């Protein structure tokens, strides 16, 4: 009698590893997915992360959806040769379509594995639309990672409220994989501004079966070749014109590959936060920087404007204090500088004590 084919090639049935599951359409995969995966490996103490590329998300239409083979290929390019991130489409073999069914099938296929479901915090308000979402909380521990604009609104949505008493403190996140579900954690980690929606909005659309473009509008990505200092000056003028408060500029040179500067500012209300972001995006466009992705306007307590070499976070004061991005980056800078300081410190010569007479 032959043993059943397992859905993840090369993974033995008796694996006992701690594995994060990141599921979705990946239309397209981007550095934001990789960022969450790396954060999960580090913050949750996972052994691996599996990207589960869905043949077709039941909550999304097929309009603009790339073929599965193309999405898998791009996802593997984004992951690169990372030894602890796998990219597969196991639902083809499992015959599942909904997340709950996929999780249950993987639990049956790998009964000793300790799985954690990974998601961006922007998914939390959508969970109530998922088939069997309450059963999903009971089937697998869940980790939600901070996303631009999704903090208080996400945590105040229906699903997190329903399972509020099962929420673990982020300081205990490494225990999540071993926790008995329901158990979940919100990780206020360093943010990555990439978005599949924004990428789809700025890339050329594929032609449909009849040869007509799905969208005739093709917008250009921000021109990252513009002089960074001039771009930063434009951002600061715009924030000043709109009465943004407590503006902080963080130099990311040598600390991050996604931008040269991070600018953090506050608005006194949700309306002012959104207005500051919209006016900045308009001024960037008028200055010749093209389309600028803006995320988080739905909630209005945290909006991100990706101007290319300058990334701007605009908060309400309470949200800014909660996430403390300035402090987070200061701590990372201190940690990066510490080994250099230790290496530069001259070693004291050891003086031998004279032998006792």
mmCIF file of C-alpha atoms in Angstrom:
data_model
loop_
_atom_site.group_PDB
_atom_site.id
_atom_site.type_symbol
_atom_site.label_atom_id
_atom_site.label_comp_id
_atom_site.label_asym_id
_atom_site.label_seq_id
_atom_site.Cartn_x
_atom_site.Cartn_y
_atom_site.Cartn_z
ATOM 1 C CA UNK A 1 0.000 0.000 0.000
ATOM 2 C CA UNK A 2 1.530 3.355 -1.017
ATOM 3 C CA UNK A 3 1.632 6.206 1.453
ATOM 4 C CA UNK A 4 -0.404 9.323 0.576
ATOM 5 C CA UNK A 5 1.440 12.145 -1.167
ATOM 6 C CA UNK A 6 2.275 14.940 1.240
ATOM 7 C CA UNK A 7 1.377 18.509 0.207
ATOM 8 C CA UNK A 8 4.804 20.054 0.937
ATOM 9 C CA UNK A 9 7.625 18.388 -1.042
ATOM 10 C CA UNK A 10 10.496 17.196 1.096
ATOM 11 C CA UNK A 11 8.751 17.721 4.438
ATOM 12 C CA UNK A 12 8.408 14.445 6.376
ATOM 13 C CA UNK A 13 5.051 13.605 7.907
ATOM 14 C CA UNK A 14 6.531 13.424 11.418
ATOM 15 C CA UNK A 15 8.130 16.888 11.341
ATOM 16 C CA UNK A 16 7.864 18.633 14.703
ATOM 17 C CA UNK A 17 9.078 22.016 13.520
ATOM 18 C CA UNK A 18 7.536 25.368 14.410
ATOM 19 C CA UNK A 19 6.102 26.615 11.115
ATOM 20 C CA UNK A 20 4.457 29.888 10.150
ATOM 21 C CA UNK A 21 1.809 29.764 7.419
ATOM 22 C CA UNK A 22 1.449 32.862 5.241
ATOM 23 C CA UNK A 23 -1.429 32.332 2.847
ATOM 24 C CA UNK A 24 -2.881 34.460 0.088
ATOM 25 C CA UNK A 25 -3.101 35.200 -3.604
ATOM 26 C CA UNK A 26 0.384 36.804 -3.717
ATOM 27 C CA UNK A 27 -0.831 38.864 -6.660
ATOM 28 C CA UNK A 28 1.942 39.845 -6.728
ATOM 29 C CA UNK A 29 4.363 38.716 -4.034
ATOM 30 C CA UNK A 30 6.494 41.590 -2.732
ATOM 31 C CA UNK A 31 9.050 42.563 -0.105
ATOM 32 C CA UNK A 32 6.267 43.192 2.421
ATOM 33 C CA UNK A 33 5.498 39.448 2.428
ATOM 34 C CA UNK A 34 9.170 38.694 2.917
ATOM 35 C CA UNK A 35 9.372 41.279 5.692
ATOM 36 C CA UNK A 36 6.518 39.645 7.643
ATOM 37 C CA UNK A 37 8.163 36.246 7.152
ATOM 38 C CA UNK A 38 11.507 37.425 8.495
ATOM 39 C CA UNK A 39 9.815 39.162 11.427
ATOM 40 C CA UNK A 40 7.884 35.956 12.178
ATOM 41 C CA UNK A 41 11.042 33.850 12.146
ATOM 42 C CA UNK A 42 12.684 36.278 14.547
ATOM 43 C CA UNK A 43 9.844 37.374 16.822
ATOM 44 C CA UNK A 44 7.975 34.055 17.060
ATOM 45 C CA UNK A 45 11.031 31.808 17.152
ATOM 46 C CA UNK A 46 9.862 29.804 14.138
ATOM 47 C CA UNK A 47 11.910 27.199 12.285
ATOM 48 C CA UNK A 48 10.305 27.882 8.891
ATOM 49 C CA UNK A 49 7.686 29.968 7.103
ATOM 50 C CA UNK A 50 5.569 28.458 4.321
ATOM 51 C CA UNK A 51 4.027 30.720 1.686
ATOM 52 C CA UNK A 52 0.748 29.082 0.636
ATOM 53 C CA UNK A 53 -0.031 30.566 -2.768
ATOM 54 C CA UNK A 54 -3.763 30.212 -3.351
ATOM 55 C CA UNK A 55 -4.986 29.091 -6.798
ATOM 56 C CA UNK A 56 -7.899 31.542 -6.323
ATOM 57 C CA UNK A 57 -8.868 33.512 -3.233
ATOM 58 C CA UNK A 58 -12.627 32.919 -2.736
ATOM 59 C CA UNK A 59 -13.042 36.509 -1.490
ATOM 60 C CA UNK A 60 -11.486 38.035 -4.615
ATOM 61 C CA UNK A 61 -12.578 38.114 -8.248
ATOM 62 C CA UNK A 62 -10.384 36.771 -11.013
ATOM 63 C CA UNK A 63 -10.043 40.240 -12.600
ATOM 64 C CA UNK A 64 -6.394 41.173 -12.800
ATOM 65 C CA UNK A 65 -5.302 37.859 -11.252
ATOM 66 C CA UNK A 66 -2.052 36.556 -12.678
ATOM 67 C CA UNK A 67 -1.857 32.815 -13.499
ATOM 68 C CA UNK A 68 -0.841 30.623 -10.577
ATOM 69 C CA UNK A 69 2.442 29.648 -12.250
ATOM 70 C CA UNK A 70 3.403 33.324 -12.656
ATOM 71 C CA UNK A 71 2.537 34.124 -9.035
ATOM 72 C CA UNK A 72 4.544 31.145 -7.789
ATOM 73 C CA UNK A 73 7.544 32.130 -9.906
ATOM 74 C CA UNK A 74 7.502 35.736 -8.687
ATOM 75 C CA UNK A 75 7.096 34.621 -5.070
ATOM 76 C CA UNK A 76 10.150 32.386 -5.380
ATOM 77 C CA UNK A 77 12.145 35.273 -6.861
ATOM 78 C CA UNK A 78 11.146 37.502 -3.936
ATOM 79 C CA UNK A 79 12.148 34.827 -1.415
ATOM 80 C CA UNK A 80 15.422 34.171 -3.215
ATOM 81 C CA UNK A 81 17.579 31.470 -1.669
ATOM 82 C CA UNK A 82 16.373 31.953 1.889
ATOM 83 C CA UNK A 83 16.737 28.506 3.484
ATOM 84 C CA UNK A 84 13.815 28.857 5.898
ATOM 85 C CA UNK A 85 11.062 30.171 3.607
ATOM 86 C CA UNK A 86 9.229 27.732 1.298
ATOM 87 C CA UNK A 87 6.877 28.694 -1.522
ATOM 88 C CA UNK A 88 4.264 26.159 -2.657
ATOM 89 C CA UNK A 89 0.614 25.829 -3.675
ATOM 90 C CA UNK A 90 -0.480 22.884 -1.471
ATOM 91 C CA UNK A 91 -4.194 23.588 -1.946
ATOM 92 C CA UNK A 92 -3.928 22.057 -5.427
ATOM 93 C CA UNK A 93 -3.027 18.712 -3.855
ATOM 94 C CA UNK A 94 -5.157 19.101 -0.740
ATOM 95 C CA UNK A 95 -8.225 20.040 -2.773
ATOM 96 C CA UNK A 96 -9.059 22.882 -0.367
ATOM 97 C CA UNK A 97 -10.208 26.399 -1.081
ATOM 98 C CA UNK A 98 -10.877 28.048 2.267
ATOM 99 C CA UNK A 99 -8.251 28.841 4.918
ATOM 100 C CA UNK A 100 -9.957 26.787 7.623
ATOM 101 C CA UNK A 101 -10.043 23.687 5.413
ATOM 102 C CA UNK A 102 -6.390 24.187 4.408
ATOM 103 C CA UNK A 103 -5.268 24.547 8.033
ATOM 104 C CA UNK A 104 -7.178 21.431 9.087
ATOM 105 C CA UNK A 105 -5.736 19.457 6.172
ATOM 106 C CA UNK A 106 -2.174 20.525 7.028
ATOM 107 C CA UNK A 107 -2.746 19.599 10.675
ATOM 108 C CA UNK A 108 -3.812 16.113 9.521
ATOM 109 C CA UNK A 109 -0.883 15.805 7.115
ATOM 110 C CA UNK A 110 1.693 16.926 9.713
ATOM 111 C CA UNK A 111 0.199 16.077 13.128
ATOM 112 C CA UNK A 112 3.362 16.856 15.107
ATOM 113 C CA UNK A 113 4.107 20.219 13.497
ATOM 114 C CA UNK A 114 3.331 23.377 15.467
ATOM 115 C CA UNK A 115 1.712 25.766 13.002
ATOM 116 C CA UNK A 116 1.039 29.508 13.376
ATOM 117 C CA UNK A 117 -1.149 31.455 10.943
ATOM 118 C CA UNK A 118 0.551 34.722 9.877
ATOM 119 C CA UNK A 119 -1.234 37.827 8.593
ATOM 120 C CA UNK A 120 -0.957 41.576 8.335
ATOM 121 C CA UNK A 121 -3.067 43.504 10.839
ATOM 122 C CA UNK A 122 -5.100 44.933 7.946
ATOM 123 C CA UNK A 123 -6.650 41.448 7.574
ATOM 124 C CA UNK A 124 -8.087 41.418 11.117
ATOM 125 C CA UNK A 125 -11.217 43.461 10.218
ATOM 126 C CA UNK A 126 -11.826 41.127 7.244
ATOM 127 C CA UNK A 127 -11.770 37.903 9.265
ATOM 128 C CA UNK A 128 -15.505 37.970 9.934
ATOM 129 C CA UNK A 129 -16.015 37.487 6.178
ATOM 130 C CA UNK A 130 -13.961 34.280 6.186
ATOM 131 C CA UNK A 131 -15.807 30.978 6.215
ATOM 132 C CA UNK A 132 -15.611 29.489 9.724
ATOM 133 C CA UNK A 133 -13.482 32.293 11.144
ATOM 134 C CA UNK A 134 -14.322 31.368 14.741
ATOM 135 C CA UNK A 135 -13.282 27.781 14.055
ATOM 136 C CA UNK A 136 -10.033 29.091 12.552
ATOM 137 C CA UNK A 137 -9.121 30.685 15.901
ATOM 138 C CA UNK A 138 -9.770 27.307 17.519
ATOM 139 C CA UNK A 139 -7.680 25.426 14.940
ATOM 140 C CA UNK A 140 -4.397 27.369 14.919
ATOM 141 C CA UNK A 141 -2.554 30.120 16.839
ATOM 142 C CA UNK A 142 -2.597 33.419 14.922
ATOM 143 C CA UNK A 143 -0.015 36.221 14.687
ATOM 144 C CA UNK A 144 -1.023 39.608 13.228
ATOM 145 C CA UNK A 145 1.773 42.003 12.242
ATOM 146 C CA UNK A 146 1.423 45.779 12.202
ATOM 147 C CA UNK A 147 0.588 47.390 8.850
ATOM 148 C CA UNK A 148 0.541 51.098 7.999
ATOM 149 C CA UNK A 149 -2.767 52.625 9.075
ATOM 150 C CA UNK A 150 -3.983 49.530 10.896
ATOM 151 C CA UNK A 151 -3.492 49.696 14.638
ATOM 152 C CA UNK A 152 -6.422 50.723 16.791
ATOM 153 C CA UNK A 153 -9.031 50.196 14.016
ATOM 154 C CA UNK A 154 -7.753 46.653 13.407
ATOM 155 C CA UNK A 155 -7.638 45.709 17.083
ATOM 156 C CA UNK A 156 -11.079 47.244 17.648
ATOM 157 C CA UNK A 157 -12.711 45.191 14.868
ATOM 158 C CA UNK A 158 -15.134 42.343 15.523
ATOM 159 C CA UNK A 159 -12.834 39.301 15.386
ATOM 160 C CA UNK A 160 -10.129 40.610 17.781
ATOM 161 C CA UNK A 161 -12.856 41.777 20.187
ATOM 162 C CA UNK A 162 -14.533 38.353 20.117
ATOM 163 C CA UNK A 163 -11.254 36.649 21.077
ATOM 164 C CA UNK A 164 -9.806 39.444 23.222
ATOM 165 C CA UNK A 165 -9.288 37.213 26.268
ATOM 166 C CA UNK A 166 -7.104 34.846 24.216
ATOM 167 C CA UNK A 167 -4.681 37.565 23.108
ATOM 168 C CA UNK A 168 -1.105 37.041 24.280
ATOM 169 C CA UNK A 169 1.262 39.855 25.121
ATOM 170 C CA UNK A 170 3.784 40.555 22.353
ATOM 171 C CA UNK A 171 6.585 39.987 24.857
ATOM 172 C CA UNK A 172 5.511 36.316 25.013
ATOM 173 C CA UNK A 173 5.265 35.904 21.222
ATOM 174 C CA UNK A 174 7.906 33.157 21.116
ATOM 175 C CA UNK A 175 5.517 30.948 23.112
ATOM 176 C CA UNK A 176 2.711 31.272 20.552
ATOM 177 C CA UNK A 177 3.641 28.227 18.443
ATOM 178 C CA UNK A 178 3.437 26.019 21.551
ATOM 179 C CA UNK A 179 0.179 27.555 22.805
ATOM 180 C CA UNK A 180 -3.104 25.682 22.670
ATOM 181 C CA UNK A 181 -5.531 27.556 20.388
ATOM 182 C CA UNK A 182 -7.366 29.818 20.566
ATOM 183 C CA UNK A 183 -4.338 32.042 21.071
ATOM 184 C CA UNK A 184 -3.241 35.082 19.110
ATOM 185 C CA UNK A 185 -0.786 37.956 19.290
ATOM 186 C CA UNK A 186 -0.436 41.393 17.736
ATOM 187 C CA UNK A 187 3.169 42.251 16.804
ATOM 188 C CA UNK A 188 3.866 46.020 16.645
ATOM 189 C CA UNK A 189 6.972 45.411 14.551
ATOM 190 C CA UNK A 190 8.938 47.731 12.283
ATOM 191 C CA UNK A 191 6.826 48.558 9.261
ATOM 192 C CA UNK A 192 7.305 47.717 5.607
ATOM 193 C CA UNK A 193 5.360 49.906 3.195
ATOM 194 C CA UNK A 194 5.045 47.476 0.273
ATOM 195 C CA UNK A 195 1.518 46.621 -0.795
ATOM 196 C CA UNK A 196 0.227 44.229 -3.449
ATOM 197 C CA UNK A 197 -2.647 46.631 -4.105
ATOM 198 C CA UNK A 198 -0.258 49.532 -4.702
ATOM 199 C CA UNK A 199 1.980 47.416 -6.926
ATOM 200 C CA UNK A 200 -0.999 46.316 -9.021
ATOM 201 C CA UNK A 201 -2.101 49.952 -9.258
ATOM 202 C CA UNK A 202 1.159 51.100 -10.804
ATOM 203 C CA UNK A 203 2.174 48.183 -13.009
ATOM 204 C CA UNK A 204 0.905 47.675 -16.584
ATOM 205 C CA UNK A 205 -2.130 45.423 -16.753
ATOM 206 C CA UNK A 206 -2.119 42.170 -18.691
ATOM 207 C CA UNK A 207 -4.447 41.838 -21.634
ATOM 208 C CA UNK A 208 -7.535 39.710 -21.128
ATOM 209 C CA UNK A 209 -8.551 36.778 -23.320
ATOM 210 C CA UNK A 210 -10.096 39.078 -25.945
ATOM 211 C CA UNK A 211 -6.935 41.127 -26.247
ATOM 212 C CA UNK A 212 -8.342 44.233 -24.536
ATOM 213 C CA UNK A 213 -6.455 45.646 -21.576
ATOM 214 C CA UNK A 214 -8.146 45.133 -18.213
ATOM 215 C CA UNK A 215 -7.174 48.692 -17.358
ATOM 216 C CA UNK A 216 -6.068 51.306 -19.844
ATOM 217 C CA UNK A 217 -4.603 53.482 -17.091
ATOM 218 C CA UNK A 218 -0.894 52.911 -16.480
ATOM 219 C CA UNK A 219 0.614 55.001 -13.725
ATOM 220 C CA UNK A 220 4.326 55.513 -13.227
ATOM 221 C CA UNK A 221 6.112 54.579 -10.016
ATOM 222 C CA UNK A 222 7.657 57.442 -8.028
ATOM 223 C CA UNK A 223 10.830 58.690 -9.712
ATOM 224 C CA UNK A 224 13.461 57.485 -7.250
ATOM 225 C CA UNK A 225 16.232 59.187 -9.224
ATOM 226 C CA UNK A 226 15.132 62.645 -8.027
ATOM 227 C CA UNK A 227 17.552 64.417 -5.776
ATOM 228 C CA UNK A 228 16.828 63.050 -2.311
ATOM 229 C CA UNK A 229 17.605 66.279 -0.473
ATOM 230 C CA UNK A 230 15.210 68.241 -2.692
ATOM 231 C CA UNK A 231 12.563 65.554 -2.158
ATOM 232 C CA UNK A 232 13.024 65.729 1.604
ATOM 233 C CA UNK A 233 12.778 69.525 1.511
ATOM 234 C CA UNK A 234 9.504 69.284 -0.446
ATOM 235 C CA UNK A 235 8.092 66.842 2.103
ATOM 236 C CA UNK A 236 9.044 69.094 5.015
ATOM 237 C CA UNK A 237 7.520 72.180 3.344
ATOM 238 C CA UNK A 238 4.274 70.307 2.708
ATOM 239 C CA UNK A 239 4.060 69.114 6.301
ATOM 240 C CA UNK A 240 4.796 72.619 7.555
ATOM 241 C CA UNK A 241 2.124 74.150 5.287
ATOM 242 C CA UNK A 242 -0.471 71.740 6.687
ATOM 243 C CA UNK A 243 0.505 72.430 10.311
ATOM 244 C CA UNK A 244 1.833 68.923 10.989
ATOM 245 C CA UNK A 245 3.265 68.682 14.495
ATOM 246 C CA UNK A 246 6.408 67.155 16.033
ATOM 247 C CA UNK A 247 8.086 66.426 12.686
ATOM 248 C CA UNK A 248 11.061 64.075 13.055
ATOM 249 C CA UNK A 249 13.451 63.088 10.242
ATOM 250 C CA UNK A 250 15.365 59.800 10.613
ATOM 251 C CA UNK A 251 18.380 59.209 8.382
ATOM 252 C CA UNK A 252 18.188 55.595 7.184
ATOM 253 C CA UNK A 253 21.447 55.599 5.248
ATOM 254 C CA UNK A 254 23.227 52.348 6.000
ATOM 255 C CA UNK A 255 20.328 51.127 8.140
ATOM 256 C CA UNK A 256 17.697 50.186 5.570
ATOM 257 C CA UNK A 257 17.432 49.403 1.875
ATOM 258 C CA UNK A 258 13.861 50.626 1.394
ATOM 259 C CA UNK A 259 14.461 54.388 1.772
ATOM 260 C CA UNK A 260 17.052 57.069 2.567
ATOM 261 C CA UNK A 261 14.888 58.968 5.052
ATOM 262 C CA UNK A 262 11.884 58.268 7.249
ATOM 263 C CA UNK A 263 9.791 61.257 8.277
ATOM 264 C CA UNK A 264 7.382 60.990 11.198
ATOM 265 C CA UNK A 265 4.745 63.637 11.943
ATOM 266 C CA UNK A 266 1.480 64.053 13.854
ATOM 267 C CA UNK A 267 -1.938 65.443 13.085
ATOM 268 C CA UNK A 268 -4.403 66.376 15.794
ATOM 269 C CA UNK A 269 -7.337 64.410 14.343
ATOM 270 C CA UNK A 270 -8.077 61.621 11.886
ATOM 271 C CA UNK A 271 -9.284 64.227 9.383
ATOM 272 C CA UNK A 272 -6.085 66.266 9.630
ATOM 273 C CA UNK A 273 -3.906 63.135 9.316
ATOM 274 C CA UNK A 274 -5.666 62.136 6.081
ATOM 275 C CA UNK A 275 -5.594 65.699 4.728
ATOM 276 C CA UNK A 276 -1.850 66.052 5.384
ATOM 277 C CA UNK A 277 -1.219 62.786 3.501
ATOM 278 C CA UNK A 278 -3.460 63.667 0.550
ATOM 279 C CA UNK A 279 -1.971 67.152 0.166
ATOM 280 C CA UNK A 280 1.557 65.707 0.290
ATOM 281 C CA UNK A 281 0.731 63.148 -2.416
ATOM 282 C CA UNK A 282 -0.762 65.918 -4.595
ATOM 283 C CA UNK A 283 2.301 68.153 -4.177
ATOM 284 C CA UNK A 284 4.641 65.288 -5.008
ATOM 285 C CA UNK A 285 2.674 64.614 -8.188
ATOM 286 C CA UNK A 286 2.721 68.301 -9.153
ATOM 287 C CA UNK A 287 6.486 68.351 -8.618
ATOM 288 C CA UNK A 288 6.921 65.544 -11.140
ATOM 289 C CA UNK A 289 7.303 62.557 -8.813
ATOM 290 C CA UNK A 290 4.402 60.663 -10.382
ATOM 291 C CA UNK A 291 1.905 58.483 -8.557
ATOM 292 C CA UNK A 292 2.682 58.120 -4.840
ATOM 293 C CA UNK A 293 1.137 55.174 -2.931
ATOM 294 C CA UNK A 294 -0.787 56.215 0.197
ATOM 295 C CA UNK A 295 -1.954 53.624 2.718
ATOM 296 C CA UNK A 296 -4.077 53.824 5.855
ATOM 297 C CA UNK A 297 -6.624 56.508 4.917
ATOM 298 C CA UNK A 298 -9.457 54.174 5.922
ATOM 299 C CA UNK A 299 -8.680 54.466 9.612
ATOM 300 C CA UNK A 300 -6.966 57.825 9.641
ATOM 301 C CA UNK A 301 -4.971 57.210 12.806
ATOM 302 C CA UNK A 302 -1.820 56.252 10.866
ATOM 303 C CA UNK A 303 -1.235 57.012 7.179
ATOM 304 C CA UNK A 304 1.882 56.107 5.204
ATOM 305 C CA UNK A 305 3.029 58.039 2.128
ATOM 306 C CA UNK A 306 5.696 56.249 0.063
ATOM 307 C CA UNK A 307 7.588 58.964 -1.815
ATOM 308 C CA UNK A 308 10.351 56.595 -2.854
ATOM 309 C CA UNK A 309 13.570 57.614 -1.144
ATOM 310 C CA UNK A 310 11.553 59.352 1.584
ATOM 311 C CA UNK A 311 8.876 57.425 3.468
ATOM 312 C CA UNK A 312 6.454 59.496 5.545
ATOM 313 C CA UNK A 313 4.422 58.236 8.532
ATOM 314 C CA UNK A 314 1.644 60.543 9.742
ATOM 315 C CA UNK A 315 0.008 59.635 13.059
ATOM 316 C CA UNK A 316 -2.552 60.768 15.524
ATOM 317 C CA UNK A 317 -0.619 61.488 18.763
ATOM 318 C CA UNK A 318 -2.017 58.481 20.662
ATOM 319 C CA UNK A 319 -1.122 56.055 17.876
ATOM 320 C CA UNK A 320 2.332 57.561 17.494
ATOM 321 C CA UNK A 321 3.014 57.130 21.210
ATOM 322 C CA UNK A 322 1.792 53.520 21.056
ATOM 323 C CA UNK A 323 4.129 52.480 18.227
ATOM 324 C CA UNK A 324 7.069 54.739 19.147
ATOM 325 C CA UNK A 325 8.797 54.341 15.768
ATOM 326 C CA UNK A 326 11.429 56.922 16.701
ATOM 327 C CA UNK A 327 12.403 54.871 19.749
ATOM 328 C CA UNK A 328 12.387 51.634 17.765
ATOM 329 C CA UNK A 329 14.823 53.010 15.173
ATOM 330 C CA UNK A 330 16.985 54.590 17.873
ATOM 331 C CA UNK A 331 17.290 51.230 19.604
ATOM 332 C CA UNK A 332 18.240 49.543 16.314
ATOM 333 C CA UNK A 333 20.882 52.212 15.673
ATOM 334 C CA UNK A 334 22.305 51.706 19.157
ATOM 335 C CA UNK A 335 22.383 47.940 18.667
ATOM 336 C CA UNK A 336 24.153 48.315 15.322
ATOM 337 C CA UNK A 337 26.734 50.694 16.780
ATOM 338 C CA UNK A 338 27.435 48.641 19.899
ATOM 339 C CA UNK A 339 29.633 45.951 18.282
ATOM 340 C CA UNK A 340 31.687 48.632 16.505
ATOM 341 C CA UNK A 341 32.240 50.449 19.785
ATOM 342 C CA UNK A 342 33.258 47.210 21.423
ATOM 343 C CA UNK A 343 35.639 46.424 18.581
ATOM 344 C CA UNK A 344 37.193 49.892 18.736
ATOM 345 C CA UNK A 345 37.774 49.734 22.476
ATOM 346 C CA UNK A 346 41.459 48.896 23.103
ATOM 347 C CA UNK A 347 42.053 45.739 25.006
ATOM 348 C CA UNK A 348 43.709 46.210 28.328
ATOM 349 C CA UNK A 349 47.030 44.441 28.682
ATOM 350 C CA UNK A 350 46.985 41.667 31.187
ATOM 351 C CA UNK A 351 49.598 42.168 33.894
ATOM 352 C CA UNK A 352 50.993 39.067 35.420
ATOM 353 C CA UNK A 353 51.186 39.071 39.151
ATOM 354 C CA UNK A 354 54.632 38.370 40.541
ATOM 355 C CA UNK A 355 55.029 34.890 41.885
ATOM 356 C CA UNK A 356 54.710 34.647 45.624
ATOM 357 C CA UNK A 357 58.105 34.330 47.293
#
